[in-house]
């Protein structure tokens, strides 16, 4: 069992020695150690050496059974393995062959010399008397002891017992058990063991063994294997793969199918079926939202990261360059956050253990907003091991209802009220608070009466003006807010993308943090005169338990101190003794 160790940082001496730190004969740095300085502070040196010999054990490595066997079988012998094997083989050959001299026909007869060899043969079990070898096939014993079958005219050999097929079908016939020697021998051993137990019982009762009568049909049923039985046995030894094949009812159907395939191959080549292309119009920032696009850009997202797709989309479609705003968080699990900013507007937000992961999560969230069709690719992307988006599957299911609804759809306000989502006017206020100053972007609106019980609602937000026809002021306020939001986000088409930007889920973390701060502030009012505030003490205890739990998860499992006779790698120089 070995340990992964970590040395405590004391800021004085390092454990790595480099060429720049150790001065040689040709070096420019002289490392002169004075005896007076070495003897002046012995306690400090001893303290540093003691600190360097203390290691924190972070994790344990358990040896596997194979490694344990290799370690146990290793020896310190000076004799090589090849010499040991040669000695063993030499002794084996001497014992295996013996020269014997014997005298025959009396004392005066000439002695006969011969050599005695040990022959190993397979013990025959389960011989099938109904199974005969085909013509010109003979059975011989191989030097290994296994039976070998030889075809004399062609000199073809096989270890499996051949059999005559006759008029049976080659693909669907029943295979004799003797054709698979390993399976036949295994079953013969099982039958022998069972028969020995039965014979012991019958001998004790009658004193005689019973005779068995077997017909050809019974032998064929017991000594033949079907396709399923062979497959089940071979699955334990071999690997199989399943493929699909077409079976036609008639030859005409087969000819029509082959003809259609031939015509399909003769057509021009196309992309694979799983190819996905992103197609978006190219706009000029100087043109209005209703202007005709100048062109069309096609992008293949396969094999590209979310950051690459986002940059390519923004640069070609919006003629802008996305920027990222990074912040350090107090959460130890995700200490960094990133926000994508395009043309002064904040879009995707993501967190991660590093700035790179936070940037990737923010780019992914921005793609879900800018290109709603990308959500299917992101959801099915198996390369992302963890879910970096801030929304759960339930949130995605509820927001997917609004993905097919346009921003200026008149039903948006009704749907938001039924699904407890913020109204378009609330979304507009949240957008202005996050991206603009409320003093620079004031909201003014007025309503003019028209004929036939209709009104014109006019909303002005900074330099943007929206005019809508409505029945009452409430409806006009919501629809005008939708029009202003469309002007502020010209490249967003669905209301679901705006909910991901400014909906309830985007402000959930901020509200929870403010709620915790308000709870702590409200605890101050529960204090009484000349007595401790137990409410604040309980809250402090809870927070300290959380902090203790976080530190316990990172706490080492033990401390390792090497023996004194073991030398540790230390630096060849001391920074306080270098003379420049």
XYZ file of C-alpha atoms in Angstrom, residues 43 55 64 117 177 219 250 309 312 340 362 366 370 391 425 456 533 538 570:
19
model
C 17.459 25.601 16.203
C 4.004 14.768 4.779
C -4.392 -5.430 -6.900
C 9.289 -43.909 -22.722
C -21.871 -33.617 -29.987
C -28.955 -41.437 -29.470
C -40.265 -13.191 -53.350
C -19.430 28.354 -32.513
C -18.186 32.476 -35.495
C -20.816 36.964 -22.261
C -21.158 31.016 -20.475
C -25.371 32.135 -24.812
C -29.066 33.086 -29.536
C -31.077 25.131 -15.537
C -42.966 44.772 -18.708
C -52.761 53.559 -29.624
C -28.806 36.957 21.248
C -27.602 29.623 16.419
C 16.737 18.912 -0.718
